[in-house]
Each structure stands twice: as structure tokens, then as C-alpha cells.
Amino acid sequence: MSEPQRIAYQGEPGSNSHMVCQRHYPELESVPCASFEDVFATVEAGEASLAMIPIDNSLAGRVADIHHFLPESNLHIIAEHYLRIRFHLLGLPGAHLDDIRTVHSHVHALGQCRNIIREHGFTPVVSGDTAGAAREVVEAGDPTMAAISPPLAASIYGLDVLATDIEDADHNTTRFVVLSPDFIQAPADNGPVVTSFIFNVRNLPAALYKALGGFATNGVNMTKLESYMVDGKFTATQFLAEVDGHPDQPGLKRALEELAFFTTDVKLLGVYPADPARF
């Protein structure tokens, strides 16, 4: 595999996805994409070698659409990274906190910064993206507008920081996964490993119970299990699961063999090092 030169992410420059790309892959060119679908398409077309995708948030739960793209794509999870989400209140140069009347940001960011909005009587305005809100403030040139954005956006768009770390909860964390066209497995004997996979079960009594029984009897810790309808049908269910361990380890190997016996369409999405922040 040649050394990757570009990593794609969803959002505008200065977004949280951009921040995590810069933090963990500073040697790569970060490529912004308008949608998650565009991120997957960019990597699958060879225009970027990796993708950085948010998959879960500690407050908002799973990121919509991602779990539907993963099974259909030809990309594989090769790493995970956790980012503590921080938001600053950004205004035009020279603006003051008392000048602000409206605050602009993504709907989730506005919901995660309710205290400062309520305290100052700001009017929240929904934008498509947290970093895009900062760009909108610059373009409007209105000193009564402010953006709730990640810290990186302040330097990118030349805005003043009017208030720091304004999020209501200090445990707000997003988990990102790195996707690659190449199925690169972490070694089994070099620290904790996570295995992600999908499978389908038939609409039969105790089907899921039987499918998962092997993980319990083989002492495998399952950290995620999420269900989805397949093709809009209520009688067919697909599951995304994550477990601690490597498929080459005897316990997980036996558990996956039992899973395959009771299910259909088992597909490994990735075998990758566990981020230390997971623990």
C-alpha cells in the first residue's frame, strides 16, 4: 500500500472532523466534503486514501446514516479516535459579548450549549455545520452575530473568541473511525483490539439469542450491538456489533464460527487497535 496523501472528512474547514484529522494525521492533506456520501465516494474513487467519519457521540448517540453506508461500501475500519468536543463563541474582530443577539451553529451544537444561550438571551439560528456557521458570520459582517464553533474555526476564519468552552457537558465526546479501501488488520498480540462486524438474522424466535450465545460462552465482551431494518422490511434485521478481541484469538474465533451458523451475511468491517480513550 502506498503512503496515503489525503484524508477526506465531512464538513467545512475548522469542523471537529477537520480537527481530528489534523491531530492524528497532520502529514496528510485534509479534504472537506459536503456530505458523508461524498466522503465515501471520494475514497472509493481513489481521490483520497483515507476517510475520517464520526460514528458515535456520548450525548447524541449514533451518527445518522453512517451505519447504513458502512455495510454497502467497500471501505474498512482501520483505526478509531476519540475527540473531546469543545465549543467556543466566535464573533467578528472587535465584537463584544454584550453585542451579540443571534448565535449560529449546527442544531446539535446549539442543543449542547443551551446554558450560555439562555443566560445571555441569544436567539439560536440553525446552520448546516459548526464551522460553516463561523464562515457565515464572516460573510455577513454583522457584529451582533456569533457562531458556536470548534476552536480551530477561530484561526481559520479570523474571528475573535468571545467565550471559551461553552458546552453544557464536559464529557461530550465523539468517536471517529478511519476508513480505508485496504483491509488492514491490527496484530493480535500488540495491545487491545476491537473487531467490528455486521450480520443478518432471520425473523425467527430466539434467532438473536442463539446467534450471540457463542460470545457469552467463549468469554467475549460485546461493547456494541445496534439493529437496522434491511431494505425497509420489518421482517429482516441487520445488526452492527463490536467486540473486544482479535478474530485469530481462540475465543473470538469460536464465537464468530457460531455466529455464522445462526446468521447470514456476516461481514467483518474492521480489526483495529482500541484507542486508549476507550478505557
GROMACS .gro file of C-alpha atoms in nm:
model
  279
    1MET     CA    1   0.000   0.000   0.000
    2SER     CA    2   0.142   0.339  -0.095
    3GLU     CA    3   0.164   0.610   0.169
    4PRO     CA    4  -0.171   0.796   0.176
    5GLN     CA    5  -0.154   1.166   0.100
    6ARG     CA    6  -0.512   1.281   0.156
    7ILE     CA    7  -0.782   1.214   0.414
    8ALA     CA    8  -1.147   1.305   0.348
    9TYR     CA    9  -1.394   1.429   0.608
   10GLN     CA   10  -1.749   1.565   0.614
   11GLY     CA   11  -1.788   1.932   0.696
   12GLU     CA   12  -1.612   2.261   0.637
   13PRO     CA   13  -1.258   2.360   0.735
   14GLY     CA   14  -1.244   2.417   1.110
   15SER     CA   15  -1.500   2.149   1.197
   16ASN     CA   16  -1.446   1.883   1.462
   17SER     CA   17  -1.382   1.626   1.189
   18HIS     CA   18  -1.114   1.854   1.046
   19MET     CA   19  -0.961   1.890   1.394
   20VAL     CA   20  -0.933   1.516   1.449
   21CYS     CA   21  -0.775   1.474   1.103
   22GLN     CA   22  -0.510   1.734   1.185
   23ARG     CA   23  -0.445   1.588   1.529
   24HIS     CA   24  -0.389   1.228   1.422
   25TYR     CA   25  -0.284   1.265   1.056
   26PRO     CA   26  -0.102   1.601   1.036
   27GLU     CA   27   0.110   1.477   0.745
   28LEU     CA   28  -0.197   1.427   0.524
   29GLU     CA   29  -0.393   1.685   0.329
   30SER     CA   30  -0.741   1.712   0.482
   31VAL     CA   31  -1.014   1.717   0.217
   32PRO     CA   32  -1.355   1.865   0.313
   33CYS     CA   33  -1.668   1.704   0.167
   34ALA     CA   34  -2.026   1.831   0.169
   35SER     CA   35  -2.186   1.504   0.283
   36PHE     CA   36  -2.098   1.163   0.424
   37GLU     CA   37  -2.192   1.012   0.091
   38ASP     CA   38  -1.933   1.237  -0.075
   39VAL     CA   39  -1.669   1.122   0.176
   40PHE     CA   40  -1.726   0.757   0.090
   41ALA     CA   41  -1.733   0.834  -0.283
   42THR     CA   42  -1.409   1.035  -0.263
   43VAL     CA   43  -1.218   0.744  -0.109
   44GLU     CA   44  -1.379   0.476  -0.325
   45ALA     CA   45  -1.284   0.680  -0.636
   46GLY     CA   46  -0.921   0.696  -0.522
   47GLU     CA   47  -0.927   1.074  -0.474
   48ALA     CA   48  -0.833   1.025  -0.107
   49SER     CA   49  -0.672   0.730   0.062
   50LEU     CA   50  -0.849   0.751   0.397
   51ALA     CA   51  -1.174   0.883   0.545
   52MET     CA   52  -1.239   1.020   0.893
   53ILE     CA   53  -1.600   0.957   0.995
   54PRO     CA   54  -1.783   1.027   1.324
   55ILE     CA   55  -1.977   0.723   1.432
   56ASP     CA   56  -2.097   0.786   1.790
   57ASN     CA   57  -2.140   1.080   2.026
   58SER     CA   58  -2.169   1.044   2.403
   59LEU     CA   59  -2.468   1.282   2.414
   60ALA     CA   60  -2.641   1.244   2.077
   61GLY     CA   61  -2.584   0.871   2.027
   62ARG     CA   62  -2.507   0.716   1.691
   63VAL     CA   63  -2.444   0.940   1.393
   64ALA     CA   64  -2.729   0.908   1.144
   65ASP     CA   65  -2.663   0.745   0.804
   66ILE     CA   66  -2.311   0.623   0.881
   67HIS     CA   67  -2.428   0.276   0.982
   68HIS     CA   68  -2.616   0.247   0.655
   69PHE     CA   69  -2.316   0.349   0.444
   70LEU     CA   70  -2.072   0.110   0.613
   71PRO     CA   71  -2.231  -0.222   0.505
   72GLU     CA   72  -2.269  -0.108   0.144
   73SER     CA   73  -1.925   0.043   0.100
   74ASN     CA   74  -1.600  -0.133   0.016
   75LEU     CA   75  -1.418   0.053   0.293
   76HIS     CA   76  -1.283  -0.097   0.614
   77ILE     CA   77  -1.226   0.042   0.963
   78ILE     CA   78  -0.854   0.057   1.039
   79ALA     CA   79  -0.845   0.287   1.344
   80GLU     CA   80  -1.059   0.472   1.596
   81HIS     CA   81  -1.004   0.809   1.763
   82TYR     CA   82  -1.194   0.990   2.037
   83LEU     CA   83  -1.232   1.368   2.044
   84ARG     CA   84  -1.347   1.567   2.345
   85ILE     CA   85  -1.590   1.816   2.189
   86ARG     CA   86  -1.522   2.179   2.277
   87PHE     CA   87  -1.714   2.482   2.153
   88HIS     CA   88  -1.616   2.849   2.158
   89LEU     CA   89  -1.835   3.151   2.093
   90LEU     CA   90  -1.683   3.335   1.795
   91GLY     CA   91  -1.756   3.687   1.676
   92LEU     CA   92  -1.619   3.943   1.433
   93PRO     CA   93  -1.291   4.112   1.530
   94GLY     CA   94  -1.367   4.382   1.784
   95ALA     CA   95  -1.709   4.243   1.876
   96HIS     CA   96  -1.802   4.206   2.243
   97LEU     CA   97  -2.017   3.952   2.419
   98ASP     CA   98  -2.276   4.219   2.503
   99ASP     CA   99  -2.312   4.299   2.131
  100ILE     CA  100  -2.433   3.951   2.037
  101ARG     CA  101  -2.800   3.896   1.956
  102THR     CA  102  -2.802   3.576   1.745
  103VAL     CA  103  -2.587   3.263   1.767
  104HIS     CA  104  -2.546   3.033   1.467
  105SER     CA  105  -2.443   2.668   1.465
  106HIS     CA  106  -2.543   2.311   1.387
  107VAL     CA  107  -2.863   2.207   1.562
  108HIS     CA  108  -2.677   1.960   1.786
  109ALA     CA  109  -2.422   2.224   1.892
  110LEU     CA  110  -2.698   2.468   1.979
  111GLY     CA  111  -2.863   2.196   2.188
  112GLN     CA  112  -2.534   2.125   2.366
  113CYS     CA  113  -2.476   2.494   2.459
  114ARG     CA  114  -2.817   2.584   2.599
  115ASN     CA  115  -2.685   2.741   2.919
  116ILE     CA  116  -2.495   3.030   2.759
  117ILE     CA  117  -2.778   3.088   2.511
  118ARG     CA  118  -3.031   3.110   2.794
  119GLU     CA  119  -2.805   3.317   3.020
  120HIS     CA  120  -2.750   3.590   2.759
  121GLY     CA  121  -3.085   3.569   2.586
  122PHE     CA  122  -2.933   3.484   2.247
  123THR     CA  123  -3.157   3.384   1.959
  124PRO     CA  124  -3.035   3.049   1.821
  125VAL     CA  125  -3.017   3.011   1.441
  126VAL     CA  126  -2.955   2.668   1.286
  127SER     CA  127  -2.668   2.633   1.037
  128GLY     CA  128  -2.566   2.325   0.843
  129ASP     CA  129  -2.226   2.293   1.007
  130THR     CA  130  -2.045   2.425   1.314
  131ALA     CA  131  -1.750   2.554   1.111
  132GLY     CA  132  -1.982   2.675   0.838
  133ALA     CA  133  -2.151   2.893   1.098
  134ALA     CA  134  -1.819   3.072   1.155
  135ARG     CA  135  -1.787   3.133   0.781
  136GLU     CA  136  -2.142   3.271   0.774
  137VAL     CA  137  -2.056   3.521   1.048
  138VAL     CA  138  -1.760   3.646   0.846
  139GLU     CA  139  -1.964   3.671   0.527
  140ALA     CA  140  -2.248   3.859   0.699
  141GLY     CA  141  -2.014   4.112   0.862
  142ASP     CA  142  -2.271   4.168   1.136
  143PRO     CA  143  -2.119   4.235   1.483
  144THR     CA  144  -2.440   4.115   1.651
  145MET     CA  145  -2.391   3.764   1.507
  146ALA     CA  146  -2.178   3.494   1.667
  147ALA     CA  147  -2.100   3.133   1.589
  148ILE     CA  148  -2.076   2.835   1.820
  149SER     CA  149  -1.782   2.656   1.661
  150PRO     CA  150  -1.479   2.439   1.738
  151PRO     CA  151  -1.163   2.627   1.845
  152LEU     CA  152  -0.990   2.562   1.509
  153ALA     CA  153  -1.253   2.770   1.327
  154ALA     CA  154  -1.143   3.089   1.504
  155SER     CA  155  -0.798   3.088   1.344
  156ILE     CA  156  -0.919   2.966   1.005
  157TYR     CA  157  -1.183   3.238   0.966
  158GLY     CA  158  -1.009   3.516   1.160
  159LEU     CA  159  -1.273   3.553   1.431
  160ASP     CA  160  -1.237   3.664   1.792
  161VAL     CA  161  -1.308   3.421   2.074
  162LEU     CA  162  -1.578   3.580   2.290
  163ALA     CA  163  -1.618   3.285   2.528
  164THR     CA  164  -1.435   2.953   2.561
  165ASP     CA  165  -1.558   2.601   2.638
  166ILE     CA  166  -1.925   2.698   2.640
  167GLU     CA  167  -2.065   2.345   2.609
  168ASP     CA  168  -2.301   2.239   2.889
  169ALA     CA  169  -2.137   1.899   2.949
  170ASP     CA  170  -1.764   1.843   2.987
  171HIS     CA  171  -1.796   1.476   2.893
  172ASN     CA  172  -1.920   1.544   2.539
  173THR     CA  173  -1.706   1.312   2.326
  174THR     CA  174  -1.729   1.191   1.966
  175ARG     CA  175  -1.582   0.865   1.846
  176PHE     CA  176  -1.439   0.872   1.495
  177VAL     CA  177  -1.333   0.578   1.279
  178VAL     CA  178  -1.078   0.584   0.999
  179LEU     CA  179  -1.179   0.404   0.680
  180SER     CA  180  -0.953   0.260   0.412
  181PRO     CA  181  -1.007   0.062   0.089
  182ASP     CA  182  -0.747  -0.181   0.224
  183PHE     CA  183  -0.841  -0.432   0.492
  184ILE     CA  184  -0.554  -0.370   0.735
  185GLN     CA  185  -0.584  -0.588   1.044
  186ALA     CA  186  -0.417  -0.493   1.369
  187PRO     CA  187  -0.186  -0.762   1.509
  188ALA     CA  188  -0.334  -0.992   1.770
  189ASP     CA  189  -0.050  -0.959   2.018
  190ASN     CA  190   0.016  -0.585   2.039
  191GLY     CA  191  -0.237  -0.436   2.279
  192PRO     CA  192  -0.619  -0.422   2.293
  193VAL     CA  193  -0.803  -0.474   1.965
  194VAL     CA  194  -1.161  -0.404   1.855
  195THR     CA  195  -1.341  -0.616   1.595
  196SER     CA  196  -1.642  -0.464   1.415
  197PHE     CA  197  -1.880  -0.670   1.202
  198ILE     CA  198  -2.233  -0.685   1.064
  199PHE     CA  199  -2.472  -0.976   1.032
  200ASN     CA  200  -2.835  -1.054   0.949
  201VAL     CA  201  -3.072  -1.278   1.143
  202ARG     CA  202  -3.387  -1.446   1.022
  203ASN     CA  203  -3.718  -1.340   1.175
  204LEU     CA  204  -3.745  -1.649   1.393
  205PRO     CA  205  -3.797  -1.699   1.769
  206ALA     CA  206  -3.470  -1.676   1.967
  207ALA     CA  207  -3.266  -1.613   1.649
  208LEU     CA  208  -3.064  -1.332   1.804
  209TYR     CA  209  -3.023  -1.519   2.132
  210LYS     CA  210  -2.876  -1.819   1.951
  211ALA     CA  211  -2.655  -1.601   1.733
  212LEU     CA  212  -2.499  -1.422   2.028
  213GLY     CA  213  -2.476  -1.716   2.265
  214GLY     CA  214  -2.126  -1.804   2.144
  215PHE     CA  215  -1.984  -1.471   2.259
  216ALA     CA  216  -2.105  -1.532   2.615
  217THR     CA  217  -1.989  -1.894   2.634
  218ASN     CA  218  -1.647  -1.802   2.493
  219GLY     CA  219  -1.595  -1.508   2.728
  220VAL     CA  220  -1.600  -1.238   2.458
  221ASN     CA  221  -1.704  -0.888   2.569
  222MET     CA  222  -1.951  -0.724   2.327
  223THR     CA  223  -1.937  -0.344   2.351
  224LYS     CA  224  -2.190  -0.251   2.081
  225LEU     CA  225  -2.499  -0.407   1.926
  226GLU     CA  226  -2.727  -0.195   1.706
  227SER     CA  227  -3.009  -0.306   1.479
  228TYR     CA  228  -3.138  -0.175   1.145
  229MET     CA  229  -3.412  -0.269   0.905
  230VAL     CA  230  -3.295  -0.413   0.573
  231ASP     CA  231  -3.448  -0.259   0.259
  232GLY     CA  232  -3.729  -0.109   0.465
  233LYS     CA  233  -3.864  -0.451   0.564
  234PHE     CA  234  -3.991  -0.512   0.915
  235THR     CA  235  -3.919  -0.884   0.892
  236ALA     CA  236  -3.546  -0.865   0.822
  237THR     CA  237  -3.295  -0.717   1.063
  238GLN     CA  238  -2.930  -0.630   1.027
  239PHE     CA  239  -2.701  -0.580   1.326
  240LEU     CA  240  -2.379  -0.390   1.372
  241ALA     CA  241  -2.167  -0.531   1.653
  242GLU     CA  242  -1.832  -0.459   1.813
  243VAL     CA  243  -1.638  -0.685   2.046
  244ASP     CA  244  -1.312  -0.676   2.233
  245GLY     CA  245  -1.053  -0.907   2.084
  246HIS     CA  246  -0.898  -1.033   1.762
  247PRO     CA  247  -1.055  -1.294   1.529
  248ASP     CA  248  -0.736  -1.501   1.549
  249GLN     CA  249  -0.775  -1.540   1.925
  250PRO     CA  250  -0.939  -1.876   2.008
  251GLY     CA  251  -1.239  -1.741   2.200
  252LEU     CA  252  -1.347  -1.485   1.940
  253LYS     CA  253  -1.269  -1.724   1.657
  254ARG     CA  254  -1.510  -1.983   1.801
  255ALA     CA  255  -1.773  -1.716   1.873
  256LEU     CA  256  -1.764  -1.594   1.513
  257GLU     CA  257  -1.796  -1.950   1.386
  258GLU     CA  258  -2.111  -1.998   1.598
  259LEU     CA  259  -2.244  -1.663   1.479
  260ALA     CA  260  -2.208  -1.767   1.115
  261PHE     CA  261  -2.401  -2.086   1.185
  262PHE     CA  262  -2.711  -1.899   1.306
  263THR     CA  263  -2.699  -1.593   1.078
  264THR     CA  264  -2.647  -1.480   0.721
  265ASP     CA  265  -2.420  -1.225   0.557
  266VAL     CA  266  -2.158  -1.194   0.831
  267LYS     CA  267  -1.905  -0.931   0.723
  268LEU     CA  268  -1.600  -0.808   0.910
  269LEU     CA  269  -1.581  -0.428   0.891
  270GLY     CA  270  -1.251  -0.392   1.071
  271VAL     CA  271  -0.998  -0.529   1.318
  272TYR     CA  272  -0.817  -0.229   1.463
  273PRO     CA  273  -0.631  -0.103   1.772
  274ALA     CA  274  -0.852   0.019   2.056
  275ASP     CA  275  -0.798   0.387   2.127
  276PRO     CA  276  -0.670   0.440   2.485
  277ALA     CA  277  -0.959   0.685   2.542
  278ARG     CA  278  -1.199   0.388   2.512
  279PHE     CA  279  -1.091   0.283   2.861
   0.00000   0.00000   0.00000
